[in-house]
Coordinates of C-alpha atoms in Angstrom, one line a residue:
Chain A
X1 CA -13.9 -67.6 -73.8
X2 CA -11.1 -66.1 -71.6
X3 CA -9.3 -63.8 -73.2
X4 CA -5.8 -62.9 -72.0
X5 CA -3.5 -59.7 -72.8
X6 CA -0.2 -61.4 -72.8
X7 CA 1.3 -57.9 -73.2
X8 CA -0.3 -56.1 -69.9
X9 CA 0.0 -59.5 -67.6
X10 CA 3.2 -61.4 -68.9
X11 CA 5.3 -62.7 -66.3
X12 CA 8.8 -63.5 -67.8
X13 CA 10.7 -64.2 -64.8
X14 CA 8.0 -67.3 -64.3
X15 CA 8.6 -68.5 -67.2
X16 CA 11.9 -68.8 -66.6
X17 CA 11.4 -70.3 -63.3
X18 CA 9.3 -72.8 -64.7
X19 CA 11.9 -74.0 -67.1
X20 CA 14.8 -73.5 -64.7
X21 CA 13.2 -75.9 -62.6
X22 CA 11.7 -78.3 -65.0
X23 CA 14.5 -78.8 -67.5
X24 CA 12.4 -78.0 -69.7
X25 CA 12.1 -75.7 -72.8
X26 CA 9.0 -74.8 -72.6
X27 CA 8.9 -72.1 -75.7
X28 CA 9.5 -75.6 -77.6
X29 CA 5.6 -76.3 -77.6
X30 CA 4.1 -75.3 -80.8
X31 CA 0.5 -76.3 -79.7
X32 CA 0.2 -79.2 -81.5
X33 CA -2.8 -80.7 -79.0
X34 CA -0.8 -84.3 -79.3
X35 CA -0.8 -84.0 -75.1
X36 CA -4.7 -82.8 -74.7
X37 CA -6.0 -85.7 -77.2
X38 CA -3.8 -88.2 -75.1
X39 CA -4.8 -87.0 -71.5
X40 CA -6.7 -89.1 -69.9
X41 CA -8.0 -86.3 -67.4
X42 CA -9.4 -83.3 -69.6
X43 CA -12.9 -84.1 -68.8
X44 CA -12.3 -82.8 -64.8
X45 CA -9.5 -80.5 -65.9
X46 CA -10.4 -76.8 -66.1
X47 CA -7.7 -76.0 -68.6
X48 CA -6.3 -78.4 -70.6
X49 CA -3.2 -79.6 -70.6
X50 CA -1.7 -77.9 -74.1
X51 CA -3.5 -74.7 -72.7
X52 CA -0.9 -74.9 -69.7
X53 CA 1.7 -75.0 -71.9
X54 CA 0.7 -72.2 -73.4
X55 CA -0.1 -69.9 -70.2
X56 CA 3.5 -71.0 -69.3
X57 CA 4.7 -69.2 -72.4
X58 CA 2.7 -66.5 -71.8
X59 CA 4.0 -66.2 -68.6
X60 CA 0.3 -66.4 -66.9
X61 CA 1.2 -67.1 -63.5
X62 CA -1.8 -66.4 -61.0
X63 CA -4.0 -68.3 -63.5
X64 CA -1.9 -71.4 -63.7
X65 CA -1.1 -71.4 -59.6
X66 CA -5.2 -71.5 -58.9
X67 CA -6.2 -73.9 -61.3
X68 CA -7.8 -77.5 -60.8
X69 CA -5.9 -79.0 -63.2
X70 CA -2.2 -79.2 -61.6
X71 CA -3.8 -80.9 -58.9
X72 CA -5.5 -83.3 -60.9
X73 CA -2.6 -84.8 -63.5
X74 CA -1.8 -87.8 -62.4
X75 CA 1.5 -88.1 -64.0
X76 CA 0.1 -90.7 -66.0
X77 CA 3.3 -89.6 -68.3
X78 CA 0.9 -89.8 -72.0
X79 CA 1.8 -86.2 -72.8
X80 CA 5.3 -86.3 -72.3
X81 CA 5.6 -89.6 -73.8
X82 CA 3.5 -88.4 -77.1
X83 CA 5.2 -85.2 -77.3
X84 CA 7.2 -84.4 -80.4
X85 CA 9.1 -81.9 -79.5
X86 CA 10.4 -84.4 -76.5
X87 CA 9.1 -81.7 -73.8
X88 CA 8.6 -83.6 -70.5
X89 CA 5.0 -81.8 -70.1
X90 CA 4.4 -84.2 -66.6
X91 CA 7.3 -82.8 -64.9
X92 CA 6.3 -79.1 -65.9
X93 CA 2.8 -80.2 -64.6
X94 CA 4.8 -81.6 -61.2
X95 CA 6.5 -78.1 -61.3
X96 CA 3.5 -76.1 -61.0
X97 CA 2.4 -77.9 -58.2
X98 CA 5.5 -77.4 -56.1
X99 CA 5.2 -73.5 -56.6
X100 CA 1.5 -73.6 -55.8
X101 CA 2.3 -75.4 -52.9
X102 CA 4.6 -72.6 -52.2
X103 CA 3.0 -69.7 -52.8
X104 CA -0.4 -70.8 -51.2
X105 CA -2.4 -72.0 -54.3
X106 CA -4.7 -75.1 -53.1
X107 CA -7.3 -75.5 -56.2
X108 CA -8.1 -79.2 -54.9
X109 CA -8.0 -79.1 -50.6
X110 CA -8.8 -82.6 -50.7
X111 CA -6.0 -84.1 -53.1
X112 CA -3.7 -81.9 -51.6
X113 CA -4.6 -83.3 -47.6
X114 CA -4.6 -86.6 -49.0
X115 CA -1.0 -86.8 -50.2
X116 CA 0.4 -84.5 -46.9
X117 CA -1.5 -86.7 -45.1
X118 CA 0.8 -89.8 -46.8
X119 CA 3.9 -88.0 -46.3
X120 CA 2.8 -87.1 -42.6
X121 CA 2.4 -91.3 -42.5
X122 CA 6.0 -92.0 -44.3
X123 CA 7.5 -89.2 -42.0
X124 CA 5.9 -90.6 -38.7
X125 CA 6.7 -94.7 -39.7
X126 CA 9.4 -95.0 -42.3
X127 CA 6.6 -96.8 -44.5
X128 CA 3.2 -95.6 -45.2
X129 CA 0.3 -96.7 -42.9
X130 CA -2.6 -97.4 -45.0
X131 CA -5.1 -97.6 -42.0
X132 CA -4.0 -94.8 -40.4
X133 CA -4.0 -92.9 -43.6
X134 CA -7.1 -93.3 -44.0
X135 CA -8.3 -92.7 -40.7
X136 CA -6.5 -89.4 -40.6
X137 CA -7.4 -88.5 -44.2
X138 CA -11.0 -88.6 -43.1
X139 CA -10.5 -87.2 -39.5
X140 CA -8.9 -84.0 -41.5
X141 CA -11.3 -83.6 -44.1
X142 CA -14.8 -84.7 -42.1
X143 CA -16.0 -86.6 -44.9
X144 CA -16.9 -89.9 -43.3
X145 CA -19.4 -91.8 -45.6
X146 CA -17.0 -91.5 -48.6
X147 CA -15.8 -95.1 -49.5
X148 CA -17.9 -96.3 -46.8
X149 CA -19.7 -99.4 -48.7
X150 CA -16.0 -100.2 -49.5
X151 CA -15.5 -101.4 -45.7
X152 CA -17.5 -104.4 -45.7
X153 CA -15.4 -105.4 -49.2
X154 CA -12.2 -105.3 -47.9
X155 CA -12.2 -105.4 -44.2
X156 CA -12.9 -109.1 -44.0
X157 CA -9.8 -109.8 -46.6
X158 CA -7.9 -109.3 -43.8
X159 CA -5.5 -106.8 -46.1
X160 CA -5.7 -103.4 -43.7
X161 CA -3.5 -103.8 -41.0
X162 CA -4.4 -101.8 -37.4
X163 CA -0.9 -101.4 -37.1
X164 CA 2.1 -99.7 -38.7
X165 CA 4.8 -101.5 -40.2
X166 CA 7.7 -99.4 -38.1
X167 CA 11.3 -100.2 -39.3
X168 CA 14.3 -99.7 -37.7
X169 CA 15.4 -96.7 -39.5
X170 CA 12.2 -94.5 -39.0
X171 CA 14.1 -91.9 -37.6
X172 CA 16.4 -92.1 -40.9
X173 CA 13.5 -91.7 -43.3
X174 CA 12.2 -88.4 -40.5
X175 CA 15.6 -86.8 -41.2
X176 CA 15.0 -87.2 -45.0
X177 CA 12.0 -84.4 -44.1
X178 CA 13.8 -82.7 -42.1
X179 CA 16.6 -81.6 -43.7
X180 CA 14.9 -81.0 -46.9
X181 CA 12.7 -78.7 -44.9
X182 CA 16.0 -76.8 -43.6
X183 CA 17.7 -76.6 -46.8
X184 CA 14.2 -74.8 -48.3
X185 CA 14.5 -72.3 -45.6
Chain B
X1 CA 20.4 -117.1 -62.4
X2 CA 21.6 -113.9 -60.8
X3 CA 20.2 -112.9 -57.4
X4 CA 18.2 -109.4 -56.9
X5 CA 17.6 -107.1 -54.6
X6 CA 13.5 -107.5 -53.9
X7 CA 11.7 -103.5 -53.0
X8 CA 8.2 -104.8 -51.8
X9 CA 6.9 -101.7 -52.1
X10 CA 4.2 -100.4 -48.9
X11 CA 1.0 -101.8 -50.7
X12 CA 2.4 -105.5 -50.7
X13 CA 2.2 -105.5 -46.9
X14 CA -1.5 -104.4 -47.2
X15 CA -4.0 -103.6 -49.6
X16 CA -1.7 -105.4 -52.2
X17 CA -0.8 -108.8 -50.3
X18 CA -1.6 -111.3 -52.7
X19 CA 0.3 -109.7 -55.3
X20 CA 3.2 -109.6 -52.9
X21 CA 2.9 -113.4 -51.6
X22 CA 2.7 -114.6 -55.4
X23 CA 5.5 -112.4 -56.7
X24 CA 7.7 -114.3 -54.0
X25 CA 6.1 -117.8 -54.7
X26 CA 6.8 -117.6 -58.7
X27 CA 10.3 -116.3 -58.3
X28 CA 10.8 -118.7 -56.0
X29 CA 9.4 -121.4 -58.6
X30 CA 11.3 -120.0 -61.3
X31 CA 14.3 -120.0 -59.6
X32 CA 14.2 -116.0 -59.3
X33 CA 16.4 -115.4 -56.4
X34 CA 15.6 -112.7 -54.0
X35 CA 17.0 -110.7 -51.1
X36 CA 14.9 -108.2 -49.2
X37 CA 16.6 -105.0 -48.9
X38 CA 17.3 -104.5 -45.6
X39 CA 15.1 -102.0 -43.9
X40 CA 13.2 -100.9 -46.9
X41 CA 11.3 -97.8 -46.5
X42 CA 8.7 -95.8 -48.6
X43 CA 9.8 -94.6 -51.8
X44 CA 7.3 -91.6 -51.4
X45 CA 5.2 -92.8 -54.1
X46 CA 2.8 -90.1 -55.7
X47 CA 2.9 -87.5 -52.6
X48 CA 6.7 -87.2 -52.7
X49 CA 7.5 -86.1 -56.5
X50 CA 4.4 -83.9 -56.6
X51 CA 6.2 -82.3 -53.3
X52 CA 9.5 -82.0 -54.8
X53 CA 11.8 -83.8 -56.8
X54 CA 14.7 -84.0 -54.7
X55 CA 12.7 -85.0 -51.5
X56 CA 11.4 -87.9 -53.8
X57 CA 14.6 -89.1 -55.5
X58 CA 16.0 -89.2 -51.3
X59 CA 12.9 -91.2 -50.4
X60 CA 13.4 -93.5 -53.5
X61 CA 17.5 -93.0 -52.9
X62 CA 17.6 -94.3 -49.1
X63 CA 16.6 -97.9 -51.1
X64 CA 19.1 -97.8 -53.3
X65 CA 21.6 -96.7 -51.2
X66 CA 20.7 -99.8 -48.8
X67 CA 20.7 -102.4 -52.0
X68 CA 23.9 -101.9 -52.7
X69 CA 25.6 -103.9 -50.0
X70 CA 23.8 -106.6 -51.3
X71 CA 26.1 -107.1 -54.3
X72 CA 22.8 -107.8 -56.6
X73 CA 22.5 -107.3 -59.9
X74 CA 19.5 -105.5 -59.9
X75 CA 17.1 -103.6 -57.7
X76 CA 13.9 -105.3 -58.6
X77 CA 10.2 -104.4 -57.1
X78 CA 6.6 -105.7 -58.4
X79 CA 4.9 -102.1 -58.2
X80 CA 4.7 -99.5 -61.0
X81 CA 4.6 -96.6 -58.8
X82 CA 7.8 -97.7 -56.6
X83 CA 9.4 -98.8 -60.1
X84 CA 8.9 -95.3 -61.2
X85 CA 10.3 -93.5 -58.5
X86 CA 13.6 -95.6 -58.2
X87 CA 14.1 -94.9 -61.8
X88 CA 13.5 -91.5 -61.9
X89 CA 16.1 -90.8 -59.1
X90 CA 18.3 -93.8 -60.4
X91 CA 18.0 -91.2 -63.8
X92 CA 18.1 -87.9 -62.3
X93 CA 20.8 -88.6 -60.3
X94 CA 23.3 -89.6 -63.4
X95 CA 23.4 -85.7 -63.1
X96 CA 26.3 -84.8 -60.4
X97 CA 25.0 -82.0 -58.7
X98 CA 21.7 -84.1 -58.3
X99 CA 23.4 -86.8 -56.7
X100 CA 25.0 -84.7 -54.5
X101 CA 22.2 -83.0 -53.7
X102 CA 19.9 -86.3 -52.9
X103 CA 23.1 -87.4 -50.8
X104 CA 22.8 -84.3 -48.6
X105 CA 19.9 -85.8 -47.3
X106 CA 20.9 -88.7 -46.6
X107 CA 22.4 -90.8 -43.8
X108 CA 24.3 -93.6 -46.3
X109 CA 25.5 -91.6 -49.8
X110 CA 24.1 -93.8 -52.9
X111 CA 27.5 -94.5 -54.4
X112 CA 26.9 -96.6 -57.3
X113 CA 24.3 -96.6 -60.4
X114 CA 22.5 -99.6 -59.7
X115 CA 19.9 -100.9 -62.4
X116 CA 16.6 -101.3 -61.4
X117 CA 13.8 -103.0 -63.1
X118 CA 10.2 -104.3 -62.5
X119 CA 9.7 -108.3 -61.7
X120 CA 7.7 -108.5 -64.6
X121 CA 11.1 -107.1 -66.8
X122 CA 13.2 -109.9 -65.1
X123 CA 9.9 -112.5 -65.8
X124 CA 10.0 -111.6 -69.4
X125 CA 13.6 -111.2 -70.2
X126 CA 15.3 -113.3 -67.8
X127 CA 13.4 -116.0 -67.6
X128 CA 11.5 -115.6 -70.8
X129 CA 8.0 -117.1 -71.7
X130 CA 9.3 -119.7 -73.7
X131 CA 11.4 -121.2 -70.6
X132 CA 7.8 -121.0 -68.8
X133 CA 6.0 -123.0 -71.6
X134 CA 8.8 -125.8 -71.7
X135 CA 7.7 -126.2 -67.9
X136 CA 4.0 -126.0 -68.5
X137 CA 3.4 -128.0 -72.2
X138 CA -0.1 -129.0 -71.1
X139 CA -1.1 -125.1 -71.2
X140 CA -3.4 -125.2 -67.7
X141 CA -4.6 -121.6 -68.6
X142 CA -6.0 -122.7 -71.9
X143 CA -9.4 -121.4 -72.4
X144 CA -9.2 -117.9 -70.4
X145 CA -9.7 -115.2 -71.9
X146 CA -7.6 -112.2 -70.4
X147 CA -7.7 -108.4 -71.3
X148 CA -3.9 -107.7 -70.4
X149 CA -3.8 -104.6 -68.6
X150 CA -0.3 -102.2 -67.9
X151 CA -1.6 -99.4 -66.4
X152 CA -0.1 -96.3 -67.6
X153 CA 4.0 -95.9 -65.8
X154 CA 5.2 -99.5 -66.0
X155 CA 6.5 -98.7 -69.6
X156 CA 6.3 -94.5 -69.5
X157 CA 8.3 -92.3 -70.5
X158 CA 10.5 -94.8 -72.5
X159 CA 13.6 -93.0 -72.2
X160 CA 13.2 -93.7 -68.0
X161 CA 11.5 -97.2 -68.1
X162 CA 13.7 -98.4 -71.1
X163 CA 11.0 -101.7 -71.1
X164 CA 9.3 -103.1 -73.2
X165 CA 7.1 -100.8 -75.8
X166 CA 5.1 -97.7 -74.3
X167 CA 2.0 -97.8 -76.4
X168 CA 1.5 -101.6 -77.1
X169 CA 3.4 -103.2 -74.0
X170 CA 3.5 -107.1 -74.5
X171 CA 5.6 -108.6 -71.6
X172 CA 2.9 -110.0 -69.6
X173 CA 0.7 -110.6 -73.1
X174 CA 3.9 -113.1 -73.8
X175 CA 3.8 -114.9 -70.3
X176 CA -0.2 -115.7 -70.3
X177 CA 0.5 -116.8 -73.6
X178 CA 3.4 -119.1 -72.8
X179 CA 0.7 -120.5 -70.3
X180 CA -2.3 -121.1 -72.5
X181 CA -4.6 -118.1 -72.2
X182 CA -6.3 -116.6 -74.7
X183 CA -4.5 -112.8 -74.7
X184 CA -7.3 -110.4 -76.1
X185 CA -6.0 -107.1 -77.7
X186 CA -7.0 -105.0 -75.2
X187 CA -6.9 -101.2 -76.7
X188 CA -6.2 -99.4 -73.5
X189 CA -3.7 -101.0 -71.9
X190 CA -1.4 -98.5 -71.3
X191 CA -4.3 -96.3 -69.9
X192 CA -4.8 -94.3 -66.6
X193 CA -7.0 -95.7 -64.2
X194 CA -7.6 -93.0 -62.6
X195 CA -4.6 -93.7 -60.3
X196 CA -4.5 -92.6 -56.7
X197 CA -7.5 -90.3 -57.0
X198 CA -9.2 -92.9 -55.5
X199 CA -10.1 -91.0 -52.2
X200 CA -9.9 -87.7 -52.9
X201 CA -12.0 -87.8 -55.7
X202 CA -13.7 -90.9 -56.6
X203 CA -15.6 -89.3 -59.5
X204 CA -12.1 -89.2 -61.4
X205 CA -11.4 -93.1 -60.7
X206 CA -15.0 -94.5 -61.4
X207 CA -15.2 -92.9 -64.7
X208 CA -11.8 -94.2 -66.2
X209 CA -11.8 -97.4 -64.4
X210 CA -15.4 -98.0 -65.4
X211 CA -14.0 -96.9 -69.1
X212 CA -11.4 -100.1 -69.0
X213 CA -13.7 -102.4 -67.5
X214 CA -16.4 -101.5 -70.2
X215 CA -13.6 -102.0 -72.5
X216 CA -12.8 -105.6 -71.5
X217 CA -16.3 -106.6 -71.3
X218 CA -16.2 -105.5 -75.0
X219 CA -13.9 -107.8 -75.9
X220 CA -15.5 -111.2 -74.4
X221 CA -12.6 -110.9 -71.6
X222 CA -13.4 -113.3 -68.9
X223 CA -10.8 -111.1 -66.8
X224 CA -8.6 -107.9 -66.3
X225 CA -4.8 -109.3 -65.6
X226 CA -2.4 -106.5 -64.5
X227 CA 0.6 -106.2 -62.7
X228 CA 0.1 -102.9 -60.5
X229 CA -1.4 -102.7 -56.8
X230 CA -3.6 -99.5 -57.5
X231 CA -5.3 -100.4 -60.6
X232 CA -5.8 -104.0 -59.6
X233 CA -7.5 -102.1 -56.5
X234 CA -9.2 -99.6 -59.0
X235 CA -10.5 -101.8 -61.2
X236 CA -11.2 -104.8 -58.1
X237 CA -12.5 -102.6 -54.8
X238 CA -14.3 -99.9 -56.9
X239 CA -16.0 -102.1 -59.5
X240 CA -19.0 -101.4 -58.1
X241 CA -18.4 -97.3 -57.8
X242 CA -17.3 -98.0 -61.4
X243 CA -20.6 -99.6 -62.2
X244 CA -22.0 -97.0 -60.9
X245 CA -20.5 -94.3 -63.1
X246 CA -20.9 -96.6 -67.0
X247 CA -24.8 -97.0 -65.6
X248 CA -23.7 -100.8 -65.8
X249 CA -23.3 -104.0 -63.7
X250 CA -19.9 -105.0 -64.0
X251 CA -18.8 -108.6 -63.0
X252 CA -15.3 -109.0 -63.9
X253 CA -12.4 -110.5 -61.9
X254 CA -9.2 -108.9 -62.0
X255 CA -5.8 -111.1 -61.1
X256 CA -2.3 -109.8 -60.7
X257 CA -0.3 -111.6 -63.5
X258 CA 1.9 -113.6 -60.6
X259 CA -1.3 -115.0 -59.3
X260 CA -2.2 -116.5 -62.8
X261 CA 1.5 -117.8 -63.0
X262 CA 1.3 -119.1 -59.2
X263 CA -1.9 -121.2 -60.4
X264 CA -0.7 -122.6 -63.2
X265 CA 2.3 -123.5 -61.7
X266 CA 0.3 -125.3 -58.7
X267 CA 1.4 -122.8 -56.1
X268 CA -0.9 -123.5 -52.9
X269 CA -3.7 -121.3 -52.4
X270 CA -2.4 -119.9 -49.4
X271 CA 0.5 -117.7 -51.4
X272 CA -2.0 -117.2 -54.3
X273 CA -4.4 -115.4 -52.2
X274 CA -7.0 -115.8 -54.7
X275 CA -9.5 -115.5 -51.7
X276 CA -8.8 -111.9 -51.2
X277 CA -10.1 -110.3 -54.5
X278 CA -13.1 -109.1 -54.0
X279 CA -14.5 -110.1 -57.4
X280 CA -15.2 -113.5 -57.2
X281 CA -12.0 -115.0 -59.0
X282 CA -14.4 -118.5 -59.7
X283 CA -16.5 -116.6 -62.2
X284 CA -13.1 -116.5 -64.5
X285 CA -12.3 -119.9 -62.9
X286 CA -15.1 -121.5 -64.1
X287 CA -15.4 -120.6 -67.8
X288 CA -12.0 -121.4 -67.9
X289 CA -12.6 -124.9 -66.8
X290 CA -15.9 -125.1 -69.1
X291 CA -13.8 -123.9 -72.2
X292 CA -11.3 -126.6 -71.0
X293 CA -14.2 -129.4 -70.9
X294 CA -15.4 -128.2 -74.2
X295 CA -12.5 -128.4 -75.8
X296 CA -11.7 -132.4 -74.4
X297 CA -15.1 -133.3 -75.2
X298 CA -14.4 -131.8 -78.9
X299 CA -11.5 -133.6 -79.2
X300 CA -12.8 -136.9 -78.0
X301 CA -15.7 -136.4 -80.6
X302 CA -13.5 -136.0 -83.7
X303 CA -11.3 -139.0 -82.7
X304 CA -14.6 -141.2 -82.2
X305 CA -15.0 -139.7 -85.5
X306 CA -11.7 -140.6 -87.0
X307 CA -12.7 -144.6 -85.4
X308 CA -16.0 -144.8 -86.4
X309 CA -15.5 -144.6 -90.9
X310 CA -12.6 -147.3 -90.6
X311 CA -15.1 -149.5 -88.1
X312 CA -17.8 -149.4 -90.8
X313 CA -15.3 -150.4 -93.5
X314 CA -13.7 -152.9 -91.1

């Protein structure tokens, strides 16, 4: 077992950072394990999700940033809707993510590739380009046999277009991206 | 009937079409009226909120912001994840400074709190099953068994969704109902399917997915029926990943809910798209129709029955 000295390594302006931006109170949790028992990803998480919660208290930040298991909630929104205390765990969960993001932390390269890579498509078309996504997706990440006996399942259902669905206000939907990206600066 | 404002969502123009051409063909039948928004554009889905929450309430905002000229009384879209992400900005932005914030960003401010809701809300409430059962009184789903299936944000967090009940959902239990079908209790409804993992890390979805399907098989379901493009194409597209991971053969169709209504109303194939499942909808289809035979031949049997003592006396 990992044990951590919340004395020598406690980071208290994170924690307030992490509640700032979440909403959230996160000193609320009293480690009931109501979020854990519901959460539907444990068994690929490397810390579970009511051990987040508790880092957060703790103020662990460099072990929270590097783990698996931001990148693998899938806001399936069990723990926040089971929680007692009415903490909306998800969002603190969507909150770690963003400051990984920020500060570097990529425990899962190839989640993280595949939603830029969706962005990049919603960016470039106004509307996401499943095809293309795809094709980029495995371009970026070389891993071309994954999915593959899925091709000759759906291909012939005629349901993948070759093309993007551009609209009219593309360039719209670009500025979205932009200007958040010059108001982050 | 009031009119709405119709968010396809991406997915309906692709790996979700049939759920898109139903949706339209049973409002249409229901007398669900609906008017594109203009221009649509992604609601950032998944990617955007984990991101950042303002980029994703503007993605979702843009949408809402468009609606409004429309004069409807409610946004309305058929996907969970889309459904999600205009009610979380519709509910962030109640907060001034947010709403501000998300208008920076975009061309045409949101002015107005418009309500938005799923099709399967305005289905259940607006219409209501038992308006759908007065149409249909010869029950033409009679005999299918369904394992009703939510996926896990059509109802979650309540407080956002405000529809319907977050652990035992029952909305589309209460339409296959109204048409005849056996509705089995299915336990894990409101469960994740593993979601969008699907290509980054298909481990994740073939182990839950495979859970749900092992699940309905349980039951005696001859189907999954659920209203969301990614776990239709979890549960459909990866059944045999899925089989993979339970160690099992799994042979279970899985419909979007408007499909089953489409059929039962005699929407044409064509809209229905039952052709582009890729399990084999017939395999449903057909014990359907046997349970149905069945059932007639039982029938005709206890009336010959009822005939046959008075004959004698006669």
């Amino acid at each position: 077992m990992e044990v951590v000295d919340i004395h020598a390594s406690c980071d208290h302006e994170f924690i307030a950072k992490v509640e700032e931006e979440s909403e959230q109170k996160v000193r609320l949790c009293y480690q009931c394990g109501n979020c854990t028992a519901g959460c539907p990803y444990t068994f690929v998480y490397d810390i579970p999700v009511s051990q987040v919660m508790r880092l957060v208290q703790a103020g662990q930040k460099e072990r929270l940033l590097s783990c698996k298991s931001i990148w693998l909630c899938a806001t399936c929104e069990s723990c926040t809707t089971r929680c007692p205390n009415e903490i909306d765990v998800a969002r603190i969960m969507d909150v770690l993510r963003h400051m990984a993001r920020r500060e570097g932390y990529v425990a899962e390269k190839n989640v993280k590739m595949f939603w830029d890579t969706f962005l990049d498509s919603v960016e470039k078309h106004g509307r996401v380009f499943e095809m293309g996504l795809l094709a980029t997706y495995v371009a970026k990440t070389g891993r071309f046999w994954t999915d593959m006996e899925l091709g000759p399942k759906i291909l012939p259902k005629g349901k993948l277009s070759f093309k993007p669905h551009e609209i009219q206000g593309k360039d719209k939907v670009a500025e979205i991206f932009k200007r958040f990206r010059e108001m982050q600066q | 009937m009031s009119t709405y404002a119709y968010y396809p969502g991406c997915s309906g123009l692709g790996t979700s079409q049939e759920y898109e051409s139903s949706t339209r063909a049973v409002c249409r039948a229901l007398g669900v009226k609906l008017i594109d928004i203009p221009d649509w554009s992604c609601c950032g889905s998944t990617p955007a909120h984990t991101v950042d929450h303002l980029l994703s309430s503007a993605l979702a905002a843009r949408n809402l912001a468009l609606a409004e000229d429309l004069d409807a009384a409610a946004v309305i879209t058929p996907c969970p994840s889309c459904l999600t992400n205009l009610k979380v900005a519709v509910h962030r932005m109640s907060d001034r400074e947010f709403r501000m914030q998300v208008n920076k960003l975009l061309d045409k401010p949101v002015d107005r709190s418009t309500p938005v809701k799923s099709v399967l809300q305005v289905l259940a409430e607006d219409v209501g099953p038992e308006a759908v059962a007065e149409m249909l009184p010869h029950k033409p789903l009679a005999g299918l068994k369904l394992a009703p299936y939510y996926g896990c944000i059509m109802n979650r967090p309540p407080e956002v969704m405000q529809f319907d009940d977050h652990e035992n959902p029952m909305a589309m239990d209460n339409l296959m109902a109204a048409l005849g079908a056996e509705v089995l209790p299915f336990p894990l409804k409101v469960e994740c399917c593993g979601a969008s993992y699907g290509v980054a890390r298909k481990d994740i979805v073939a182990k839950l997915s495979g859970k749900l399907l092992q699940a309905a098989e349980d039951l005696g379901a001859h189907a999954v029926v659920t209203a969301c493009p990614l776990c239709q194409m979890n549960l459909d597209l990866r059944q045999g990943q899925a089989s993979s991971a339970m160690g099992h053969k799994f042979q279970l169709p899985v419909f979007y809910y408007t499909q089953l209504i489409g059929l039962a109303l005699g929407v044409p194939q064509s809209e229905l798209g039952l052709s582009k499942l890729c399990v084999n909808p017939r395999l449903a289809l057909d014990a359907m129709h046997a349970a149905q035979a069945e059932k007639r031949e039982l029938e005709a049997r206890k009336e010959a029955d009822k005939k046959t003592p008075k004959a004698k006396a006669a």
